[in-house]
Amino acid sequence: MSSSGERVRGRLGWTVGELAGPYADPTLGSFDLDFYDGNTRVHRSLAVSWNACFEKVDPVRSFRWTKGGDSFAGWHWSATTCDHVGYESWLERDRLILLDADPEVIGIASQPFWLHWHDGSRKRRHAPDFFVRLADGRGQVVDVRADDRIDDAAAGAFEAAERACRAVGWEFVRVGVPDPVLMANMRWLSRYRRRRCGRRQDVADRLVSVFDEPAPLLAGAVEAGDPFLVLPVLFHLLWSRALVTDVASRLLGSDI
């Protein structure tokens, strides 16, 4: 900060947080964002709003469940954010579980903004499913849609979202249906995601010692103590990846 109190400007003459016009991706001028800045709804260009803390914003639309509908909305309590994150389908709920278990993810928000653009014939808008903040500071925009549910409109929205993300250095990821074995295991482990499941430090230390060498899950739990007390701690350690096992190729069970 200069002694005169002037706003800090980069060497190219642009204000910190605002991308340099002459040097910026021309795509920036094609997109606006509509989002909540605190309690205020704002509509700003992508060029000046890309560095907002989108992992902390409120959803720009509500989550509704209609009787007889083909989707199910709800709220997932995230161990990453220690708060609830909304979803609009079971598929989005499953992706939230996977994001919540990813140690590289430090922030998650659902429906973080409306992305506005013009496709050459008409105005368009799209609300991505999630904004994710990664441990290295990068932003990631995640859209969840099964491969067989992508029509022309959705494909166009995803392509536009990817262009917008590329212009500001975010990652764009479109994900579909996860592997069923992996998802079954992660749904189970997510039941033990809360920190209270790992509060028995003495049990956790014994488990880490027991599994210093690979061993079957139940046999190791029995060696560490009463399975009734040990297994919740073991599942929490697997969820938090303090201990690691193969969750992708076979279902967790007593023979693992």
Short mmCIF file of C-alpha atoms in Angstrom, two decimals:
data_model
loop_
_atom_site.label_atom_id
_atom_site.label_comp_id
_atom_site.label_asym_id
_atom_site.label_seq_id
_atom_site.Cartn_x
_atom_site.Cartn_y
_atom_site.Cartn_z
CA MET A 1 0.00 0.00 0.00
CA SER A 2 1.47 3.35 -0.99
CA SER A 3 1.85 6.08 1.62
CA SER A 4 -0.59 8.28 -0.28
CA GLY A 5 -3.35 5.70 0.14
CA GLU A 6 -3.74 5.15 -3.60
CA ARG A 7 -5.14 1.85 -4.77
CA VAL A 8 -2.45 -0.67 -5.56
CA ARG A 9 -1.96 -1.15 -9.27
CA GLY A 10 0.08 -3.73 -11.11
CA ARG A 11 2.95 -3.01 -13.45
CA LEU A 12 0.61 -3.18 -16.44
CA GLY A 13 -1.65 -0.54 -14.94
CA TRP A 14 -4.57 -2.65 -13.75
CA THR A 15 -6.11 -2.71 -10.31
CA VAL A 16 -5.41 -5.83 -8.26
CA GLY A 17 -8.39 -8.17 -8.71
CA GLU A 18 -9.26 -6.74 -12.16
CA LEU A 19 -7.83 -8.46 -15.22
CA ALA A 20 -5.81 -6.22 -17.54
CA GLY A 21 -7.99 -5.24 -20.49
CA PRO A 22 -5.40 -5.21 -23.31
CA TYR A 23 -3.76 -8.40 -22.08
CA ALA A 24 -6.86 -10.31 -20.99
CA ASP A 25 -8.58 -13.10 -22.85
CA PRO A 26 -11.17 -11.39 -25.08
CA THR A 27 -13.63 -14.03 -23.86
CA LEU A 28 -13.87 -12.06 -20.61
CA GLY A 29 -15.98 -9.41 -22.25
CA SER A 30 -18.54 -12.01 -23.27
CA PHE A 31 -19.61 -13.08 -19.78
CA ASP A 32 -21.28 -11.56 -16.72
CA LEU A 33 -21.88 -13.11 -13.31
CA ASP A 34 -24.99 -12.72 -11.16
CA PHE A 35 -24.33 -13.70 -7.52
CA TYR A 36 -24.72 -12.77 -3.87
CA ASP A 37 -22.13 -10.43 -2.38
CA GLY A 38 -23.04 -10.87 1.26
CA ASN A 39 -26.78 -10.22 1.41
CA THR A 40 -26.75 -8.17 -1.81
CA ARG A 41 -27.49 -9.64 -5.23
CA VAL A 42 -25.06 -8.16 -7.78
CA HIS A 43 -24.56 -8.43 -11.53
CA ARG A 44 -20.98 -7.78 -12.65
CA SER A 45 -18.66 -8.62 -15.49
CA LEU A 46 -16.56 -11.75 -15.20
CA ALA A 47 -13.42 -9.62 -15.55
CA VAL A 48 -13.99 -7.79 -12.26
CA SER A 49 -15.75 -10.49 -10.23
CA TRP A 50 -13.73 -13.63 -10.95
CA ASN A 51 -11.74 -13.36 -7.70
CA ALA A 52 -14.75 -13.27 -5.35
CA CYS A 53 -14.92 -15.98 -2.68
CA PHE A 54 -17.48 -18.03 -4.57
CA GLU A 55 -16.88 -20.99 -2.27
CA LYS A 56 -18.70 -18.98 0.43
CA VAL A 57 -21.61 -17.43 -1.47
CA ASP A 58 -25.28 -18.28 -1.03
CA PRO A 59 -27.06 -20.20 -3.81
CA VAL A 60 -28.60 -18.04 -6.53
CA ARG A 61 -31.62 -20.31 -6.71
CA SER A 62 -33.53 -22.41 -4.23
CA PHE A 63 -33.53 -26.21 -3.94
CA ARG A 64 -36.99 -27.63 -4.42
CA TRP A 65 -38.45 -31.11 -4.35
CA THR A 66 -41.72 -31.73 -6.15
CA LYS A 67 -43.85 -34.78 -5.48
CA GLY A 68 -43.64 -37.18 -8.38
CA GLY A 69 -40.63 -35.40 -9.86
CA ASP A 70 -37.62 -37.18 -11.32
CA SER A 71 -35.08 -35.52 -9.00
CA PHE A 72 -34.61 -35.13 -5.28
CA ALA A 73 -33.21 -31.97 -3.71
CA GLY A 74 -31.74 -31.65 -0.25
CA TRP A 75 -28.86 -30.49 1.92
CA HIS A 76 -25.63 -32.33 2.63
CA TRP A 77 -23.73 -31.48 5.80
CA SER A 78 -20.15 -31.00 4.64
CA ALA A 79 -17.23 -31.95 6.86
CA THR A 80 -15.10 -29.65 4.69
CA THR A 81 -17.13 -26.49 5.24
CA CYS A 82 -18.84 -27.48 8.53
CA ASP A 83 -22.04 -26.26 6.95
CA HIS A 84 -24.84 -27.53 4.73
CA VAL A 85 -24.41 -27.53 0.95
CA GLY A 86 -27.44 -27.90 -1.27
CA TYR A 87 -28.00 -30.37 -4.09
CA GLU A 88 -30.75 -30.88 -6.65
CA SER A 89 -30.47 -34.61 -7.34
CA TRP A 90 -29.04 -37.83 -5.94
CA LEU A 91 -26.30 -37.55 -8.56
CA GLU A 92 -25.30 -34.14 -7.22
CA ARG A 93 -25.48 -35.50 -3.67
CA ASP A 94 -23.04 -38.26 -4.61
CA ARG A 95 -20.66 -35.74 -6.17
CA LEU A 96 -20.84 -33.67 -2.99
CA ILE A 97 -19.78 -36.72 -0.97
CA LEU A 98 -16.77 -37.23 -3.26
CA LEU A 99 -15.83 -33.55 -3.08
CA ASP A 100 -16.23 -33.57 0.69
CA ALA A 101 -13.83 -36.50 0.95
CA ASP A 102 -11.19 -34.95 -1.33
CA PRO A 103 -8.31 -33.55 0.77
CA GLU A 104 -7.52 -31.03 -2.00
CA VAL A 105 -10.95 -29.41 -1.58
CA ILE A 106 -11.17 -26.69 1.08
CA GLY A 107 -14.41 -24.96 0.07
CA ILE A 108 -17.66 -25.88 -1.70
CA ALA A 109 -20.71 -23.82 -2.67
CA SER A 110 -23.73 -24.92 -4.69
CA GLN A 111 -25.41 -22.86 -7.42
CA PRO A 112 -22.80 -20.11 -6.81
CA PHE A 113 -23.74 -17.77 -9.66
CA TRP A 114 -25.63 -17.29 -12.89
CA LEU A 115 -23.26 -17.11 -15.85
CA HIS A 116 -24.69 -14.80 -18.54
CA TRP A 117 -23.63 -14.68 -22.19
CA HIS A 118 -24.99 -14.26 -25.72
CA ASP A 119 -24.76 -17.26 -28.01
CA GLY A 120 -25.07 -15.25 -31.22
CA SER A 121 -28.82 -15.46 -31.45
CA ARG A 122 -30.11 -14.89 -27.95
CA LYS A 123 -29.12 -14.25 -24.35
CA ARG A 124 -28.32 -17.34 -22.32
CA ARG A 125 -27.64 -18.06 -18.67
CA HIS A 126 -26.44 -21.07 -16.70
CA ALA A 127 -25.99 -21.77 -12.98
CA PRO A 128 -23.18 -24.30 -12.45
CA ASP A 129 -23.86 -26.92 -9.81
CA PHE A 130 -20.81 -26.25 -7.63
CA PHE A 131 -17.91 -23.92 -7.14
CA VAL A 132 -14.95 -25.57 -5.44
CA ARG A 133 -11.89 -23.95 -3.89
CA LEU A 134 -8.78 -26.11 -3.98
CA ALA A 135 -5.96 -26.12 -1.43
CA ASP A 136 -3.57 -24.37 -3.82
CA GLY A 137 -6.03 -21.51 -4.29
CA ARG A 138 -7.39 -22.50 -7.68
CA GLY A 139 -11.08 -22.30 -8.45
CA GLN A 140 -12.99 -25.20 -9.96
CA VAL A 141 -16.47 -25.11 -11.47
CA VAL A 142 -18.30 -28.44 -11.44
CA ASP A 143 -21.38 -29.38 -13.45
CA VAL A 144 -23.06 -32.72 -12.76
CA ARG A 145 -25.00 -34.40 -15.57
CA ALA A 146 -25.23 -38.02 -16.67
CA ASP A 147 -23.85 -38.63 -20.16
CA ASP A 148 -27.24 -39.68 -21.52
CA ARG A 149 -28.93 -36.53 -20.15
CA ILE A 150 -26.88 -33.98 -22.09
CA ASP A 151 -29.02 -32.33 -24.77
CA ASP A 152 -27.95 -29.55 -27.13
CA ALA A 153 -28.87 -26.82 -24.64
CA ALA A 154 -26.85 -28.44 -21.84
CA ALA A 155 -23.89 -29.07 -24.14
CA GLY A 156 -23.90 -25.41 -25.15
CA ALA A 157 -24.06 -24.29 -21.53
CA PHE A 158 -21.15 -26.53 -20.55
CA GLU A 159 -19.08 -25.31 -23.48
CA ALA A 160 -19.73 -21.69 -22.52
CA ALA A 161 -18.89 -22.39 -18.87
CA GLU A 162 -15.62 -24.02 -19.91
CA ARG A 163 -14.67 -20.99 -22.03
CA ALA A 164 -15.44 -18.62 -19.16
CA CYS A 165 -13.43 -20.71 -16.71
CA ARG A 166 -10.47 -20.94 -19.03
CA ALA A 167 -10.44 -17.14 -19.40
CA VAL A 168 -9.94 -16.62 -15.64
CA GLY A 169 -7.79 -19.65 -14.83
CA TRP A 170 -10.47 -21.79 -13.23
CA GLU A 171 -10.87 -25.46 -13.94
CA PHE A 172 -14.13 -26.64 -15.45
CA VAL A 173 -15.25 -30.22 -14.82
CA ARG A 174 -18.36 -31.93 -16.09
CA VAL A 175 -18.92 -35.18 -14.23
CA GLY A 176 -21.45 -37.94 -14.73
CA VAL A 177 -22.44 -41.09 -12.86
CA PRO A 178 -19.64 -42.27 -10.53
CA ASP A 179 -18.45 -45.85 -10.36
CA PRO A 180 -21.07 -47.77 -8.33
CA VAL A 181 -18.57 -49.63 -6.14
CA LEU A 182 -16.63 -46.49 -5.31
CA MET A 183 -19.84 -44.60 -4.58
CA ALA A 184 -21.28 -47.33 -2.36
CA ASN A 185 -18.11 -47.31 -0.27
CA MET A 186 -17.95 -43.53 -0.05
CA ARG A 187 -21.60 -43.25 0.95
CA TRP A 188 -20.88 -45.65 3.78
CA LEU A 189 -17.74 -43.86 4.93
CA SER A 190 -19.50 -40.49 4.73
CA ARG A 191 -21.66 -41.58 7.67
CA TYR A 192 -18.50 -41.26 9.76
CA ARG A 193 -17.26 -37.96 8.33
CA ARG A 194 -18.02 -35.90 11.43
CA ARG A 195 -15.05 -35.19 13.65
CA ARG A 196 -16.75 -36.68 16.70
CA CYS A 197 -16.24 -40.13 15.14
CA GLY A 198 -12.49 -39.68 15.48
CA ARG A 199 -12.30 -38.19 18.96
CA ARG A 200 -11.00 -41.37 20.57
CA GLN A 201 -7.36 -40.55 19.97
CA ASP A 202 -6.19 -43.62 21.87
CA VAL A 203 -8.21 -45.84 19.51
CA ALA A 204 -6.99 -43.91 16.46
CA ASP A 205 -3.37 -44.34 17.56
CA ARG A 206 -3.86 -48.10 18.02
CA LEU A 207 -5.44 -48.40 14.60
CA VAL A 208 -2.63 -46.51 12.91
CA SER A 209 -0.17 -48.84 14.64
CA VAL A 210 -2.14 -51.99 13.74
CA PHE A 211 -2.43 -50.99 10.08
CA ASP A 212 1.19 -49.96 9.80
CA GLU A 213 1.34 -53.13 7.73
CA PRO A 214 -1.61 -54.04 5.46
CA ALA A 215 -4.20 -56.21 7.19
CA PRO A 216 -7.87 -57.23 6.75
CA LEU A 217 -10.27 -54.57 7.98
CA LEU A 218 -12.14 -56.56 10.63
CA ALA A 219 -9.07 -58.45 11.84
CA GLY A 220 -7.25 -55.17 12.37
CA ALA A 221 -10.24 -53.65 14.15
CA VAL A 222 -10.44 -56.64 16.52
CA GLU A 223 -6.73 -56.37 17.24
CA ALA A 224 -7.20 -52.69 18.14
CA GLY A 225 -10.02 -53.39 20.60
CA ASP A 226 -13.77 -53.87 20.81
CA PRO A 227 -15.06 -53.54 17.21
CA PHE A 228 -18.17 -51.75 18.50
CA LEU A 229 -15.92 -48.91 19.69
CA VAL A 230 -13.16 -49.26 17.12
CA LEU A 231 -15.04 -49.43 13.80
CA PRO A 232 -16.49 -45.88 13.88
CA VAL A 233 -12.99 -44.53 14.44
CA LEU A 234 -11.61 -46.78 11.70
CA PHE A 235 -14.24 -45.59 9.20
CA HIS A 236 -13.50 -41.98 10.11
CA LEU A 237 -9.80 -42.54 9.50
CA LEU A 238 -10.59 -44.08 6.13
CA TRP A 239 -12.87 -41.17 5.26
CA SER A 240 -10.21 -38.62 6.20
CA ARG A 241 -7.51 -40.74 4.49
CA ALA A 242 -5.40 -41.04 7.59
CA LEU A 243 -5.68 -44.73 6.64
CA VAL A 244 -6.04 -45.91 3.06
CA THR A 245 -7.74 -48.90 1.51
CA ASP A 246 -9.03 -49.81 -1.94
CA VAL A 247 -12.51 -48.31 -2.18
CA ALA A 248 -12.79 -48.51 -5.96
CA SER A 249 -12.59 -52.20 -6.86
CA ARG A 250 -14.60 -53.98 -4.16
CA LEU A 251 -17.12 -53.25 -1.46
CA LEU A 252 -15.85 -52.73 2.05
CA GLY A 253 -16.53 -55.80 4.16
CA SER A 254 -15.27 -57.96 6.95
CA ASP A 255 -13.04 -59.94 4.58
CA ILE A 256 -11.07 -56.88 3.39
#
